[in-house]
Amino acid sequence: MVGILDPVTSSGIVSKAYHTIDSLRYFISELTNLWHV
């Protein structure tokens, strides 16, 4: 577990988190669109 605060690793985790959140937001918006139809 050396370099756990490594900038590259940190940015990778952050970008992965943002991607996951983005996917969830898209999925939720799709569900609400289907729901309102």
PDB file as gemmi writes it, atoms N, CA and C in Angstrom:
CRYST1    1.000    1.000    1.000  90.00  90.00  90.00 P 1                      
ATOM      1  N   MET A   1       0.839  -1.201   0.000  1.00  0.00           N  
ATOM      2  CA  MET A   1       0.000   0.000   0.000  1.00  0.00           C  
ATOM      3  C   MET A   1       0.868   1.242   0.000  1.00  0.00           C  
ATOM      4  N   VAL A   2       1.953   1.207  -0.745  1.00  0.00           N  
ATOM      5  CA  VAL A   2       2.845   2.361  -0.802  1.00  0.00           C  
ATOM      6  C   VAL A   2       2.287   3.376  -1.788  1.00  0.00           C  
ATOM      7  N   GLY A   3       2.388   4.649  -1.447  1.00  0.00           N  
ATOM      8  CA  GLY A   3       1.945   5.719  -2.348  1.00  0.00           C  
ATOM      9  C   GLY A   3       0.438   5.786  -2.462  1.00  0.00           C  
ATOM     10  N   ILE A   4      -0.244   5.629  -1.327  1.00  0.00           N  
ATOM     11  CA  ILE A   4      -1.712   5.640  -1.374  1.00  0.00           C  
ATOM     12  C   ILE A   4      -2.230   7.042  -1.659  1.00  0.00           C  
ATOM     13  N   LEU A   5      -1.386   8.057  -1.388  1.00  0.00           N  
ATOM     14  CA  LEU A   5      -1.774   9.433  -1.684  1.00  0.00           C  
ATOM     15  C   LEU A   5      -1.139   9.907  -2.979  1.00  0.00           C  
ATOM     16  N   ASP A   6      -0.770   8.948  -3.813  1.00  0.00           N  
ATOM     17  CA  ASP A   6      -0.157   9.284  -5.094  1.00  0.00           C  
ATOM     18  C   ASP A   6      -1.161  10.055  -5.951  1.00  0.00           C  
ATOM     19  N   PRO A   7      -0.767  11.208  -6.489  1.00  0.00           N  
ATOM     20  CA  PRO A   7      -1.699  12.049  -7.266  1.00  0.00           C  
ATOM     21  C   PRO A   7      -2.353  11.307  -8.419  1.00  0.00           C  
ATOM     22  N   VAL A   8      -1.593  10.464  -9.101  1.00  0.00           N  
ATOM     23  CA  VAL A   8      -2.149   9.730 -10.238  1.00  0.00           C  
ATOM     24  C   VAL A   8      -3.248   8.783  -9.762  1.00  0.00           C  
ATOM     25  N   THR A   9      -2.976   8.074  -8.682  1.00  0.00           N  
ATOM     26  CA  THR A   9      -3.964   7.147  -8.142  1.00  0.00           C  
ATOM     27  C   THR A   9      -5.189   7.897  -7.663  1.00  0.00           C  
ATOM     28  N   SER A  10      -4.962   9.018  -6.972  1.00  0.00           N  
ATOM     29  CA  SER A  10      -6.072   9.814  -6.448  1.00  0.00           C  
ATOM     30  C   SER A  10      -6.956  10.313  -7.579  1.00  0.00           C  
ATOM     31  N   SER A  11      -6.346  10.859  -8.626  1.00  0.00           N  
ATOM     32  CA  SER A  11      -7.129  11.380  -9.750  1.00  0.00           C  
ATOM     33  C   SER A  11      -7.867  10.241 -10.443  1.00  0.00           C  
ATOM     34  N   GLY A  12      -7.253   9.076 -10.489  1.00  0.00           N  
ATOM     35  CA  GLY A  12      -7.904   7.925 -11.101  1.00  0.00           C  
ATOM     36  C   GLY A  12      -9.149   7.527 -10.328  1.00  0.00           C  
ATOM     37  N   ILE A  13      -9.031   7.509  -8.994  1.00  0.00           N  
ATOM     38  CA  ILE A  13     -10.179   7.181  -8.150  1.00  0.00           C  
ATOM     39  C   ILE A  13     -11.270   8.226  -8.316  1.00  0.00           C  
ATOM     40  N   VAL A  14     -10.867   9.501  -8.340  1.00  0.00           N  
ATOM     41  CA  VAL A  14     -11.835  10.591  -8.468  1.00  0.00           C  
ATOM     42  C   VAL A  14     -12.561  10.504  -9.805  1.00  0.00           C  
ATOM     43  N   SER A  15     -11.798  10.280 -10.881  1.00  0.00           N  
ATOM     44  CA  SER A  15     -12.429  10.207 -12.203  1.00  0.00           C  
ATOM     45  C   SER A  15     -13.360   8.997 -12.279  1.00  0.00           C  
ATOM     46  N   LYS A  16     -12.966   7.908 -11.622  1.00  0.00           N  
ATOM     47  CA  LYS A  16     -13.813   6.716 -11.600  1.00  0.00           C  
ATOM     48  C   LYS A  16     -15.103   7.009 -10.841  1.00  0.00           C  
ATOM     49  N   ALA A  17     -14.977   7.712  -9.734  1.00  0.00           N  
ATOM     50  CA  ALA A  17     -16.154   8.073  -8.941  1.00  0.00           C  
ATOM     51  C   ALA A  17     -17.084   8.969  -9.745  1.00  0.00           C  
ATOM     52  N   TYR A  18     -16.489   9.966 -10.427  1.00  0.00           N  
ATOM     53  CA  TYR A  18     -17.310  10.866 -11.240  1.00  0.00           C  
ATOM     54  C   TYR A  18     -18.015  10.102 -12.349  1.00  0.00           C  
ATOM     55  N   HIS A  19     -17.316   9.160 -12.955  1.00  0.00           N  
ATOM     56  CA  HIS A  19     -17.909   8.364 -14.029  1.00  0.00           C  
ATOM     57  C   HIS A  19     -19.084   7.540 -13.492  1.00  0.00           C  
ATOM     58  N   THR A  20     -18.900   6.972 -12.295  1.00  0.00           N  
ATOM     59  CA  THR A  20     -19.961   6.174 -11.682  1.00  0.00           C  
ATOM     60  C   THR A  20     -21.172   7.033 -11.380  1.00  0.00           C  
ATOM     61  N   ILE A  21     -20.928   8.228 -10.810  1.00  0.00           N  
ATOM     62  CA  ILE A  21     -22.019   9.151 -10.489  1.00  0.00           C  
ATOM     63  C   ILE A  21     -22.740   9.567 -11.762  1.00  0.00           C  
ATOM     64  N   ASP A  22     -21.962   9.840 -12.815  1.00  0.00           N  
ATOM     65  CA  ASP A  22     -22.543  10.245 -14.093  1.00  0.00           C  
ATOM     66  C   ASP A  22     -23.441   9.133 -14.643  1.00  0.00           C  
ATOM     67  N   SER A  23     -22.967   7.897 -14.547  1.00  0.00           N  
ATOM     68  CA  SER A  23     -23.755   6.766 -15.032  1.00  0.00           C  
ATOM     69  C   SER A  23     -25.043   6.621 -14.229  1.00  0.00           C  
ATOM     70  N   LEU A  24     -24.937   6.797 -12.901  1.00  0.00           N  
ATOM     71  CA  LEU A  24     -26.121   6.698 -12.053  1.00  0.00           C  
ATOM     72  C   LEU A  24     -27.127   7.783 -12.390  1.00  0.00           C  
ATOM     73  N   ARG A  25     -26.636   9.015 -12.599  1.00  0.00           N  
ATOM     74  CA  ARG A  25     -27.529  10.121 -12.933  1.00  0.00           C  
ATOM     75  C   ARG A  25     -28.245   9.844 -14.256  1.00  0.00           C  
ATOM     76  N   TYR A  26     -27.505   9.327 -15.232  1.00  0.00           N  
ATOM     77  CA  TYR A  26     -28.104   8.993 -16.527  1.00  0.00           C  
ATOM     78  C   TYR A  26     -29.161   7.903 -16.360  1.00  0.00           C  
ATOM     79  N   PHE A  27     -28.823   6.882 -15.593  1.00  0.00           N  
ATOM     80  CA  PHE A  27     -29.733   5.767 -15.358  1.00  0.00           C  
ATOM     81  C   PHE A  27     -31.010   6.247 -14.673  1.00  0.00           C  
ATOM     82  N   ILE A  28     -30.865   7.101 -13.658  1.00  0.00           N  
ATOM     83  CA  ILE A  28     -32.017   7.631 -12.925  1.00  0.00           C  
ATOM     84  C   ILE A  28     -32.878   8.492 -13.835  1.00  0.00           C  
ATOM     85  N   SER A  29     -32.246   9.320 -14.652  1.00  0.00           N  
ATOM     86  CA  SER A  29     -33.022  10.179 -15.555  1.00  0.00           C  
ATOM     87  C   SER A  29     -33.785   9.330 -16.571  1.00  0.00           C  
ATOM     88  N   GLU A  30     -33.162   8.250 -17.040  1.00  0.00           N  
ATOM     89  CA  GLU A  30     -33.844   7.344 -17.959  1.00  0.00           C  
ATOM     90  C   GLU A  30     -35.046   6.694 -17.277  1.00  0.00           C  
ATOM     91  N   LEU A  31     -34.871   6.278 -16.029  1.00  0.00           N  
ATOM     92  CA  LEU A  31     -35.971   5.666 -15.293  1.00  0.00           C  
ATOM     93  C   LEU A  31     -37.112   6.647 -15.097  1.00  0.00           C  
ATOM     94  N   THR A  32     -36.794   7.883 -14.737  1.00  0.00           N  
ATOM     95  CA  THR A  32     -37.844   8.883 -14.511  1.00  0.00           C  
ATOM     96  C   THR A  32     -38.548   9.209 -15.816  1.00  0.00           C  
ATOM     97  N   ASN A  33     -37.819   9.204 -16.931  1.00  0.00           N  
ATOM     98  CA  ASN A  33     -38.452   9.441 -18.230  1.00  0.00           C  
ATOM     99  C   ASN A  33     -39.460   8.331 -18.536  1.00  0.00           C  
ATOM    100  N   LEU A  34     -39.068   7.095 -18.302  1.00  0.00           N  
ATOM    101  CA  LEU A  34     -39.974   5.973 -18.529  1.00  0.00           C  
ATOM    102  C   LEU A  34     -41.175   6.065 -17.589  1.00  0.00           C  
ATOM    103  N   TRP A  35     -40.906   6.481 -16.349  1.00  0.00           N  
ATOM    104  CA  TRP A  35     -41.958   6.560 -15.344  1.00  0.00           C  
ATOM    105  C   TRP A  35     -43.006   7.593 -15.743  1.00  0.00           C  
ATOM    106  N   HIS A  36     -42.544   8.744 -16.260  1.00  0.00           N  
ATOM    107  CA  HIS A  36     -43.465   9.827 -16.596  1.00  0.00           C  
ATOM    108  C   HIS A  36     -44.183   9.593 -17.926  1.00  0.00           C  
ATOM    109  N   VAL A  37     -43.682   8.661 -18.727  1.00  0.00           N  
ATOM    110  CA  VAL A  37     -44.392   8.318 -19.960  1.00  0.00           C  
ATOM    111  C   VAL A  37     -45.585   7.436 -19.578  1.00  0.00           C  
TER     112      VAL A  37                                                      
END                                                                             
